[in-house]
Amino acid sequence: MATVPEFFGSLVFNDVTMRTKLPKDTYKKLKKTIEEGKHLDLSIANEVAHAMKEWAIENGATHFTHWFQPLTGITAEKHDSFITPRDDGTVIMSFSGKELVQGEPDASSFPSGGLRATFEARGYTAWDPSSYAFIKDGTLCIPTAFCSYGGEALDKKTPLLRSMEAINRQAKRILKLFGNDSIKTVKTTVGPEQEYFLVDRELYNKRRDLIFTGRTLFGAKPPKGQELEDHYFGSIKPRVAAYMADLDNELWKLGVLSKTKHNEVAPAQHELAPIFTTTNIAVDHNQLTMEIMKKVAARHGLVCLLHEKPFAGVNGSGKHNNWSLSTDEGVNLLEPGETPHENAQFLLFLTAVIKAVHEHQDLMRISVASAGNDHRLGANEAPPAVVSMFLGDELTGIIDSIMHDTAYDQAERVPMKIGVHILPRFPKDNTDRNRTSPFAFTGNKFEFRMLGSSASVASPNIILNTIVAETLEQFADTLEQVPAEEFNTALHDLIKENLIAHQNIIFNGNGYDDEWIKEATEKRGLLNLVSTPDCLPYFVSEENIKLFTAQKVLTKPEILSRYDIMLDNYCKVINIEALTMIDMTKKDILPALTAYSKTLADTIAEKKAVLPDLACGYEEKTLRKLSCLAAEIFEKTEALERSLITVKDCGDLQAQAFFCKDTIFSCMQELRAVVDEAETVTAKAYWPFPNYAELLFSV
Ligand code: ADP
Ligand code: MG
């Protein structure tokens, strides 16, 4: 059997493969394109395409596809085979540079939020050469961006690449101020930790809520949940271990740097973390990871649930987006340095992030907004919906010293002076064990913890890159005006001023505490945007449109279309969930209650027929209770149906989203409460679906 280093990346047209398969000159030109984002001319593209095709065929591929990330949040692909007919009735396998570089999927059915009229339905896809092509299920997949003919982005990759370019532009200006002239590129890096649930496939197939919506819409609490905390980091059961091993192998073949795996807090919940890499590749890899997770599960008789809240009453799943900035020389710009000079640069970048997050809390919240994630944020498990930053005691001490000109190190008795003093080394282990913070500095990177488990990590990174680019631009604008001899003082003042102005975003305490939400909103003026409809309107504010257009990340039509798509998606999700509940109630739950009631009634009648004075306490009480509950369930189902009909009359998409949240969702919760109660009094043999205990503890 091949060892991991032998098969790692075996299905990827990566650097080594390129070097061996391409003529030297072609390789060099391609490499330049990749590293510097240069244009690739067609003759080179033809050579690359040929080599790619030969390699793909050697590895069993017959088709190719432009693999892209439309605004649905998942990936899309349309497969074309390599075959080209010849006059003699045979075929050859061909693949041209043009086919590699650009594609035209018939894309009329992808959400465009009105950006593309259906009569000009075609969008086009364009190769992102910085993300390697790979083979999946016998198809050569080419990572691509997806745009309309007018050039408007219809996907998540295009704005992500633009945002990386924006932060690259501004970070290089800052580095230049510190004398770093040789840096060619600054790229953001991301390591997304992915949580997921595994459930038995046979049980899953018996629940239409899981099949249609990815989460259980009904389900009474089992006798045991996660209260003993005996699952977290617990030993991994054989069936799960076999799944994880298989998953690792598949991911490694695709060049995904899968590194860490463990059990999570909830029963049946697990986590996978890769080693971080360049942001656009990390985003592609996370999409691949989610897809492969589901596929491998099927081979093990399992289903992988990526929904943010598959089960009520136990933790939901999120994603931790570890984020930093790195130069082409491999220097992490969020790593505190060894010299006063390096430290000053670090503090400037740190301050830029603090300012950016404080000024753009709304966008941070929006970047993780979805109907699914609303179940988590603010519940007692995930970070609250209020965005704040954790810096840890050490770094907070340093910042306090800068803000107030007080001594940081009591022994030294002098205030921290930027550009003059060295930061004390803070031991990494101390930097973060606060798991309740939405955005934590963890020694040499930030960890954004509000992400939902099922969403693409593109959006949060588009936002992070863009808002930090804006702040770096403002800092560069100021500092570039300063004469060299005044640089240190100006730098010190700039950092100090901004820390003072934005310190309200820093919070090192317990984010789950109700007191904190009060303090955050009342004393600190931070936003508490509890739900998706609450936060989305901020997306189209004048300031945000200005930000995105100034940083050249999104145009106004692109923002407006995304806003519509997000609202529309929110309404659709709630609508599907409501319809599924109605369907399950009418077709299964009420009939089950009727059947069980009949058994009880028959039993009572039979008993009384034999012995008229026989006590039938259990049967009679249960029968009464079930009849009441059934009537209530029926009423609540009808109320839910009525609310679904009214939604269309309540105005524009935004009004509809609020109606979904305030009215439809409340009706759903009321219905669920009664059904769950009915489940607890109904004999198991009569309940039409596998229960929570089975779902959570059977694997
Ligand atoms: P924890 O569970 O304590 O948060 P993990 O080690 O599981 O820590 O995950 C940390 C993640 O952060 C990993 O994916 C790791 O590769 C990533 N990471 C480390 N350094 C950087 C960096 N400079 N930029 C982005 N991500 C990073
Ligand atoms: Mg983490």
mmCIF file with all atom_site columns, C-alpha atoms in Angstrom, residues 310-454:
data_model
loop_
_atom_site.group_PDB
_atom_site.id
_atom_site.type_symbol
_atom_site.label_atom_id
_atom_site.label_alt_id
_atom_site.label_comp_id
_atom_site.label_asym_id
_atom_site.label_entity_id
_atom_site.label_seq_id
_atom_site.pdbx_PDB_ins_code
_atom_site.Cartn_x
_atom_site.Cartn_y
_atom_site.Cartn_z
_atom_site.occupancy
_atom_site.B_iso_or_equiv
_atom_site.pdbx_formal_charge
_atom_site.auth_seq_id
_atom_site.auth_comp_id
_atom_site.auth_asym_id
_atom_site.auth_atom_id
_atom_site.pdbx_PDB_model_num
ATOM 1   C CA . PRO A 1 310 ? -29.561 19.408 13.263 1.00 0.00 ? 310 PRO A CA 1
ATOM 2   C CA . PHE A 1 311 ? -30.845 18.729 16.794 1.00 0.00 ? 311 PHE A CA 1
ATOM 3   C CA . ALA A 1 312 ? -32.558 20.981 19.313 1.00 0.00 ? 312 ALA A CA 1
ATOM 4   C CA . GLY A 1 313 ? -31.137 20.868 22.810 1.00 0.00 ? 313 GLY A CA 1
ATOM 5   C CA . VAL A 1 314 ? -27.599 19.845 21.905 1.00 0.00 ? 314 VAL A CA 1
ATOM 6   C CA . ASN A 1 315 ? -24.854 21.981 20.382 1.00 0.00 ? 315 ASN A CA 1
ATOM 7   C CA . GLY A 1 316 ? -25.039 22.956 16.763 1.00 0.00 ? 316 GLY A CA 1
ATOM 8   C CA . SER A 1 317 ? -22.149 22.969 14.309 1.00 0.00 ? 317 SER A CA 1
ATOM 9   C CA . GLY A 1 318 ? -19.987 25.860 13.298 1.00 0.00 ? 318 GLY A CA 1
ATOM 10  C CA . LYS A 1 319 ? -16.773 26.563 11.553 1.00 0.00 ? 319 LYS A CA 1
ATOM 11  C CA . HIS A 1 320 ? -13.809 28.410 12.996 1.00 0.00 ? 320 HIS A CA 1
ATOM 12  C CA . ASN A 1 321 ? -12.157 30.596 10.406 1.00 0.00 ? 321 ASN A CA 1
ATOM 13  C CA . ASN A 1 322 ? -8.515  31.056 11.417 1.00 0.00 ? 322 ASN A CA 1
ATOM 14  C CA . TRP A 1 323 ? -7.220  34.030 9.461  1.00 0.00 ? 323 TRP A CA 1
ATOM 15  C CA . SER A 1 324 ? -3.926  35.799 9.033  1.00 0.00 ? 324 SER A CA 1
ATOM 16  C CA . LEU A 1 325 ? -1.765  37.650 6.518  1.00 0.00 ? 325 LEU A CA 1
ATOM 17  C CA . SER A 1 326 ? 1.412   36.292 5.058  1.00 0.00 ? 326 SER A CA 1
ATOM 18  C CA . THR A 1 327 ? 4.061   37.712 2.703  1.00 0.00 ? 327 THR A CA 1
ATOM 19  C CA . ASP A 1 328 ? 5.542   35.840 -0.247 1.00 0.00 ? 328 ASP A CA 1
ATOM 20  C CA . GLU A 1 329 ? 8.643   35.509 1.929  1.00 0.00 ? 329 GLU A CA 1
ATOM 21  C CA . GLY A 1 330 ? 6.595   33.501 4.399  1.00 0.00 ? 330 GLY A CA 1
ATOM 22  C CA . VAL A 1 331 ? 6.380   36.129 7.140  1.00 0.00 ? 331 VAL A CA 1
ATOM 23  C CA . ASN A 1 332 ? 3.152   36.037 9.156  1.00 0.00 ? 332 ASN A CA 1
ATOM 24  C CA . LEU A 1 333 ? 2.181   39.683 9.661  1.00 0.00 ? 333 LEU A CA 1
ATOM 25  C CA . LEU A 1 334 ? 0.134   38.887 12.754 1.00 0.00 ? 334 LEU A CA 1
ATOM 26  C CA . GLU A 1 335 ? 3.080   37.267 14.499 1.00 0.00 ? 335 GLU A CA 1
ATOM 27  C CA . PRO A 1 336 ? 4.592   39.561 17.138 1.00 0.00 ? 336 PRO A CA 1
ATOM 28  C CA . GLY A 1 337 ? 8.230   40.087 16.175 1.00 0.00 ? 337 GLY A CA 1
ATOM 29  C CA . GLU A 1 338 ? 11.607  40.026 17.880 1.00 0.00 ? 338 GLU A CA 1
ATOM 30  C CA . THR A 1 339 ? 12.644  43.647 17.388 1.00 0.00 ? 339 THR A CA 1
ATOM 31  C CA . PRO A 1 340 ? 11.002  47.016 18.181 1.00 0.00 ? 340 PRO A CA 1
ATOM 32  C CA . HIS A 1 341 ? 10.670  47.571 14.470 1.00 0.00 ? 341 HIS A CA 1
ATOM 33  C CA . GLU A 1 342 ? 8.882   44.279 13.814 1.00 0.00 ? 342 GLU A CA 1
ATOM 34  C CA . ASN A 1 343 ? 6.700   44.830 16.834 1.00 0.00 ? 343 ASN A CA 1
ATOM 35  C CA . ALA A 1 344 ? 5.638   48.253 15.640 1.00 0.00 ? 344 ALA A CA 1
ATOM 36  C CA . GLN A 1 345 ? 4.583   46.737 12.339 1.00 0.00 ? 345 GLN A CA 1
ATOM 37  C CA . PHE A 1 346 ? 2.693   43.976 14.136 1.00 0.00 ? 346 PHE A CA 1
ATOM 38  C CA . LEU A 1 347 ? 0.882   46.499 16.330 1.00 0.00 ? 347 LEU A CA 1
ATOM 39  C CA . LEU A 1 348 ? -0.139  48.521 13.305 1.00 0.00 ? 348 LEU A CA 1
ATOM 40  C CA . PHE A 1 349 ? -1.672  45.476 11.613 1.00 0.00 ? 349 PHE A CA 1
ATOM 41  C CA . LEU A 1 350 ? -3.334  44.482 14.875 1.00 0.00 ? 350 LEU A CA 1
ATOM 42  C CA . THR A 1 351 ? -4.792  47.968 15.286 1.00 0.00 ? 351 THR A CA 1
ATOM 43  C CA . ALA A 1 352 ? -6.034  47.861 11.707 1.00 0.00 ? 352 ALA A CA 1
ATOM 44  C CA . VAL A 1 353 ? -7.976  44.680 12.445 1.00 0.00 ? 353 VAL A CA 1
ATOM 45  C CA . ILE A 1 354 ? -9.389  46.117 15.680 1.00 0.00 ? 354 ILE A CA 1
ATOM 46  C CA . LYS A 1 355 ? -10.599 49.254 13.910 1.00 0.00 ? 355 LYS A CA 1
ATOM 47  C CA . ALA A 1 356 ? -11.976 47.310 10.953 1.00 0.00 ? 356 ALA A CA 1
ATOM 48  C CA . VAL A 1 357 ? -13.978 44.902 13.102 1.00 0.00 ? 357 VAL A CA 1
ATOM 49  C CA . HIS A 1 358 ? -15.314 47.674 15.325 1.00 0.00 ? 358 HIS A CA 1
ATOM 50  C CA . GLU A 1 359 ? -16.411 49.796 12.390 1.00 0.00 ? 359 GLU A CA 1
ATOM 51  C CA . HIS A 1 360 ? -17.885 46.893 10.458 1.00 0.00 ? 360 HIS A CA 1
ATOM 52  C CA . GLN A 1 361 ? -19.595 44.684 13.040 1.00 0.00 ? 361 GLN A CA 1
ATOM 53  C CA . ASP A 1 362 ? -22.630 44.698 10.792 1.00 0.00 ? 362 ASP A CA 1
ATOM 54  C CA . LEU A 1 363 ? -20.724 43.148 7.899  1.00 0.00 ? 363 LEU A CA 1
ATOM 55  C CA . MET A 1 364 ? -19.078 40.569 10.128 1.00 0.00 ? 364 MET A CA 1
ATOM 56  C CA . ARG A 1 365 ? -22.532 39.481 11.304 1.00 0.00 ? 365 ARG A CA 1
ATOM 57  C CA . ILE A 1 366 ? -23.944 39.527 7.774  1.00 0.00 ? 366 ILE A CA 1
ATOM 58  C CA . SER A 1 367 ? -21.073 37.414 6.489  1.00 0.00 ? 367 SER A CA 1
ATOM 59  C CA . VAL A 1 368 ? -22.253 34.508 8.650  1.00 0.00 ? 368 VAL A CA 1
ATOM 60  C CA . ALA A 1 369 ? -26.004 35.101 8.363  1.00 0.00 ? 369 ALA A CA 1
ATOM 61  C CA . SER A 1 370 ? -28.320 32.284 7.343  1.00 0.00 ? 370 SER A CA 1
ATOM 62  C CA . ALA A 1 371 ? -31.553 30.745 8.570  1.00 0.00 ? 371 ALA A CA 1
ATOM 63  C CA . GLY A 1 372 ? -29.560 27.753 9.828  1.00 0.00 ? 372 GLY A CA 1
ATOM 64  C CA . ASN A 1 373 ? -26.937 29.775 11.675 1.00 0.00 ? 373 ASN A CA 1
ATOM 65  C CA . ASP A 1 374 ? -29.606 31.885 13.410 1.00 0.00 ? 374 ASP A CA 1
ATOM 66  C CA . HIS A 1 375 ? -30.321 28.826 15.573 1.00 0.00 ? 375 HIS A CA 1
ATOM 67  C CA . ARG A 1 376 ? -26.787 28.956 16.927 1.00 0.00 ? 376 ARG A CA 1
ATOM 68  C CA . LEU A 1 377 ? -25.700 32.546 17.327 1.00 0.00 ? 377 LEU A CA 1
ATOM 69  C CA . GLY A 1 378 ? -26.728 33.738 20.710 1.00 0.00 ? 378 GLY A CA 1
ATOM 70  C CA . ALA A 1 379 ? -27.796 30.304 21.885 1.00 0.00 ? 379 ALA A CA 1
ATOM 71  C CA . ASN A 1 380 ? -25.762 29.042 24.788 1.00 0.00 ? 380 ASN A CA 1
ATOM 72  C CA . GLU A 1 381 ? -23.143 27.246 22.779 1.00 0.00 ? 381 GLU A CA 1
ATOM 73  C CA . ALA A 1 382 ? -21.948 29.417 19.932 1.00 0.00 ? 382 ALA A CA 1
ATOM 74  C CA . PRO A 1 383 ? -20.661 32.972 20.175 1.00 0.00 ? 383 PRO A CA 1
ATOM 75  C CA . PRO A 1 384 ? -23.356 35.585 20.702 1.00 0.00 ? 384 PRO A CA 1
ATOM 76  C CA . ALA A 1 385 ? -24.720 37.600 17.797 1.00 0.00 ? 385 ALA A CA 1
ATOM 77  C CA . VAL A 1 386 ? -22.819 40.606 19.221 1.00 0.00 ? 386 VAL A CA 1
ATOM 78  C CA . VAL A 1 387 ? -19.425 40.889 17.546 1.00 0.00 ? 387 VAL A CA 1
ATOM 79  C CA . SER A 1 388 ? -16.529 41.511 19.920 1.00 0.00 ? 388 SER A CA 1
ATOM 80  C CA . MET A 1 389 ? -12.817 40.766 19.968 1.00 0.00 ? 389 MET A CA 1
ATOM 81  C CA . PHE A 1 390 ? -10.764 38.772 22.427 1.00 0.00 ? 390 PHE A CA 1
ATOM 82  C CA . LEU A 1 391 ? -7.105  39.745 22.776 1.00 0.00 ? 391 LEU A CA 1
ATOM 83  C CA . GLY A 1 392 ? -6.142  37.949 25.960 1.00 0.00 ? 392 GLY A CA 1
ATOM 84  C CA . ASP A 1 393 ? -4.707  39.523 29.100 1.00 0.00 ? 393 ASP A CA 1
ATOM 85  C CA . GLU A 1 394 ? -1.154  39.973 27.864 1.00 0.00 ? 394 GLU A CA 1
ATOM 86  C CA . LEU A 1 395 ? -1.957  41.831 24.693 1.00 0.00 ? 395 LEU A CA 1
ATOM 87  C CA . THR A 1 396 ? -4.728  43.802 26.389 1.00 0.00 ? 396 THR A CA 1
ATOM 88  C CA . GLY A 1 397 ? -2.147  44.870 28.991 1.00 0.00 ? 397 GLY A CA 1
ATOM 89  C CA . ILE A 1 398 ? 0.142   46.127 26.240 1.00 0.00 ? 398 ILE A CA 1
ATOM 90  C CA . ILE A 1 399 ? -2.657  47.980 24.528 1.00 0.00 ? 399 ILE A CA 1
ATOM 91  C CA . ASP A 1 400 ? -3.726  49.585 27.792 1.00 0.00 ? 400 ASP A CA 1
ATOM 92  C CA . SER A 1 401 ? -0.177  50.722 28.330 1.00 0.00 ? 401 SER A CA 1
ATOM 93  C CA . ILE A 1 402 ? -0.114  52.324 24.875 1.00 0.00 ? 402 ILE A CA 1
ATOM 94  C CA . MET A 1 403 ? -3.490  53.990 25.321 1.00 0.00 ? 403 MET A CA 1
ATOM 95  C CA . HIS A 1 404 ? -2.782  55.431 28.745 1.00 0.00 ? 404 HIS A CA 1
ATOM 96  C CA . ASP A 1 405 ? 0.984   55.970 28.618 1.00 0.00 ? 405 ASP A CA 1
ATOM 97  C CA . THR A 1 406 ? 1.320   53.776 31.662 1.00 0.00 ? 406 THR A CA 1
ATOM 98  C CA . ALA A 1 407 ? 4.041   51.266 32.339 1.00 0.00 ? 407 ALA A CA 1
ATOM 99  C CA . TYR A 1 408 ? 3.343   47.861 30.956 1.00 0.00 ? 408 TYR A CA 1
ATOM 100 C CA . ASP A 1 409 ? 6.220   46.164 32.708 1.00 0.00 ? 409 ASP A CA 1
ATOM 101 C CA . GLN A 1 410 ? 6.255   47.403 36.296 1.00 0.00 ? 410 GLN A CA 1
ATOM 102 C CA . ALA A 1 411 ? 9.941   46.600 36.625 1.00 0.00 ? 411 ALA A CA 1
ATOM 103 C CA . GLU A 1 412 ? 10.798  48.800 33.676 1.00 0.00 ? 412 GLU A CA 1
ATOM 104 C CA . ARG A 1 413 ? 8.507   51.605 34.802 1.00 0.00 ? 413 ARG A CA 1
ATOM 105 C CA . VAL A 1 414 ? 8.320   53.099 31.329 1.00 0.00 ? 414 VAL A CA 1
ATOM 106 C CA . PRO A 1 415 ? 5.302   53.126 29.093 1.00 0.00 ? 415 PRO A CA 1
ATOM 107 C CA . MET A 1 416 ? 5.371   50.991 25.980 1.00 0.00 ? 416 MET A CA 1
ATOM 108 C CA . LYS A 1 417 ? 6.697   53.137 23.160 1.00 0.00 ? 417 LYS A CA 1
ATOM 109 C CA . ILE A 1 418 ? 6.034   51.864 19.678 1.00 0.00 ? 418 ILE A CA 1
ATOM 110 C CA . GLY A 1 419 ? 9.087   51.591 17.517 1.00 0.00 ? 419 GLY A CA 1
ATOM 111 C CA . VAL A 1 420 ? 11.319  51.803 20.555 1.00 0.00 ? 420 VAL A CA 1
ATOM 112 C CA . HIS A 1 421 ? 10.318  48.967 22.839 1.00 0.00 ? 421 HIS A CA 1
ATOM 113 C CA . ILE A 1 422 ? 10.138  45.289 22.249 1.00 0.00 ? 422 ILE A CA 1
ATOM 114 C CA . LEU A 1 423 ? 6.885   43.568 23.077 1.00 0.00 ? 423 LEU A CA 1
ATOM 115 C CA . PRO A 1 424 ? 7.214   41.080 25.846 1.00 0.00 ? 424 PRO A CA 1
ATOM 116 C CA . ARG A 1 425 ? 6.880   37.519 24.573 1.00 0.00 ? 425 ARG A CA 1
ATOM 117 C CA . PHE A 1 426 ? 3.487   36.224 25.422 1.00 0.00 ? 426 PHE A CA 1
ATOM 118 C CA . PRO A 1 427 ? 3.310   32.515 25.843 1.00 0.00 ? 427 PRO A CA 1
ATOM 119 C CA . LYS A 1 428 ? 1.002   31.179 23.157 1.00 0.00 ? 428 LYS A CA 1
ATOM 120 C CA . ASP A 1 429 ? -0.905  28.913 25.498 1.00 0.00 ? 429 ASP A CA 1
ATOM 121 C CA . ASN A 1 430 ? -2.196  31.891 27.418 1.00 0.00 ? 430 ASN A CA 1
ATOM 122 C CA . THR A 1 431 ? -3.422  33.697 24.408 1.00 0.00 ? 431 THR A CA 1
ATOM 123 C CA . ASP A 1 432 ? -6.689  31.938 24.096 1.00 0.00 ? 432 ASP A CA 1
ATOM 124 C CA . ARG A 1 433 ? -8.793  29.545 25.981 1.00 0.00 ? 433 ARG A CA 1
ATOM 125 C CA . ASN A 1 434 ? -11.810 31.774 25.802 1.00 0.00 ? 434 ASN A CA 1
ATOM 126 C CA . ARG A 1 435 ? -14.124 29.806 23.549 1.00 0.00 ? 435 ARG A CA 1
ATOM 127 C CA . THR A 1 436 ? -17.006 32.233 23.915 1.00 0.00 ? 436 THR A CA 1
ATOM 128 C CA . SER A 1 437 ? -15.502 35.062 21.892 1.00 0.00 ? 437 SER A CA 1
ATOM 129 C CA . PRO A 1 438 ? -16.739 35.598 18.338 1.00 0.00 ? 438 PRO A CA 1
ATOM 130 C CA . PHE A 1 439 ? -13.351 36.858 17.157 1.00 0.00 ? 439 PHE A CA 1
ATOM 131 C CA . ALA A 1 440 ? -10.265 35.907 19.098 1.00 0.00 ? 440 ALA A CA 1
ATOM 132 C CA . PHE A 1 441 ? -6.592  36.686 18.661 1.00 0.00 ? 441 PHE A CA 1
ATOM 133 C CA . THR A 1 442 ? -4.829  33.357 19.137 1.00 0.00 ? 442 THR A CA 1
ATOM 134 C CA . GLY A 1 443 ? -1.163  34.285 19.209 1.00 0.00 ? 443 GLY A CA 1
ATOM 135 C CA . ASN A 1 444 ? -0.434  34.778 15.530 1.00 0.00 ? 444 ASN A CA 1
ATOM 136 C CA . LYS A 1 445 ? -3.830  34.792 13.818 1.00 0.00 ? 445 LYS A CA 1
ATOM 137 C CA . PHE A 1 446 ? -7.455  35.671 14.424 1.00 0.00 ? 446 PHE A CA 1
ATOM 138 C CA . GLU A 1 447 ? -10.096 33.016 14.869 1.00 0.00 ? 447 GLU A CA 1
ATOM 139 C CA . PHE A 1 448 ? -13.552 34.071 13.646 1.00 0.00 ? 448 PHE A CA 1
ATOM 140 C CA . ARG A 1 449 ? -15.965 31.704 15.351 1.00 0.00 ? 449 ARG A CA 1
ATOM 141 C CA . MET A 1 450 ? -19.407 32.801 14.198 1.00 0.00 ? 450 MET A CA 1
ATOM 142 C CA . LEU A 1 451 ? -19.423 30.877 10.941 1.00 0.00 ? 451 LEU A CA 1
ATOM 143 C CA . GLY A 1 452 ? -22.079 28.260 10.328 1.00 0.00 ? 452 GLY A CA 1
ATOM 144 C CA . SER A 1 453 ? -20.973 24.754 9.463  1.00 0.00 ? 453 SER A CA 1
ATOM 145 C CA . SER A 1 454 ? -22.725 24.437 6.121  1.00 0.00 ? 454 SER A CA 1
#
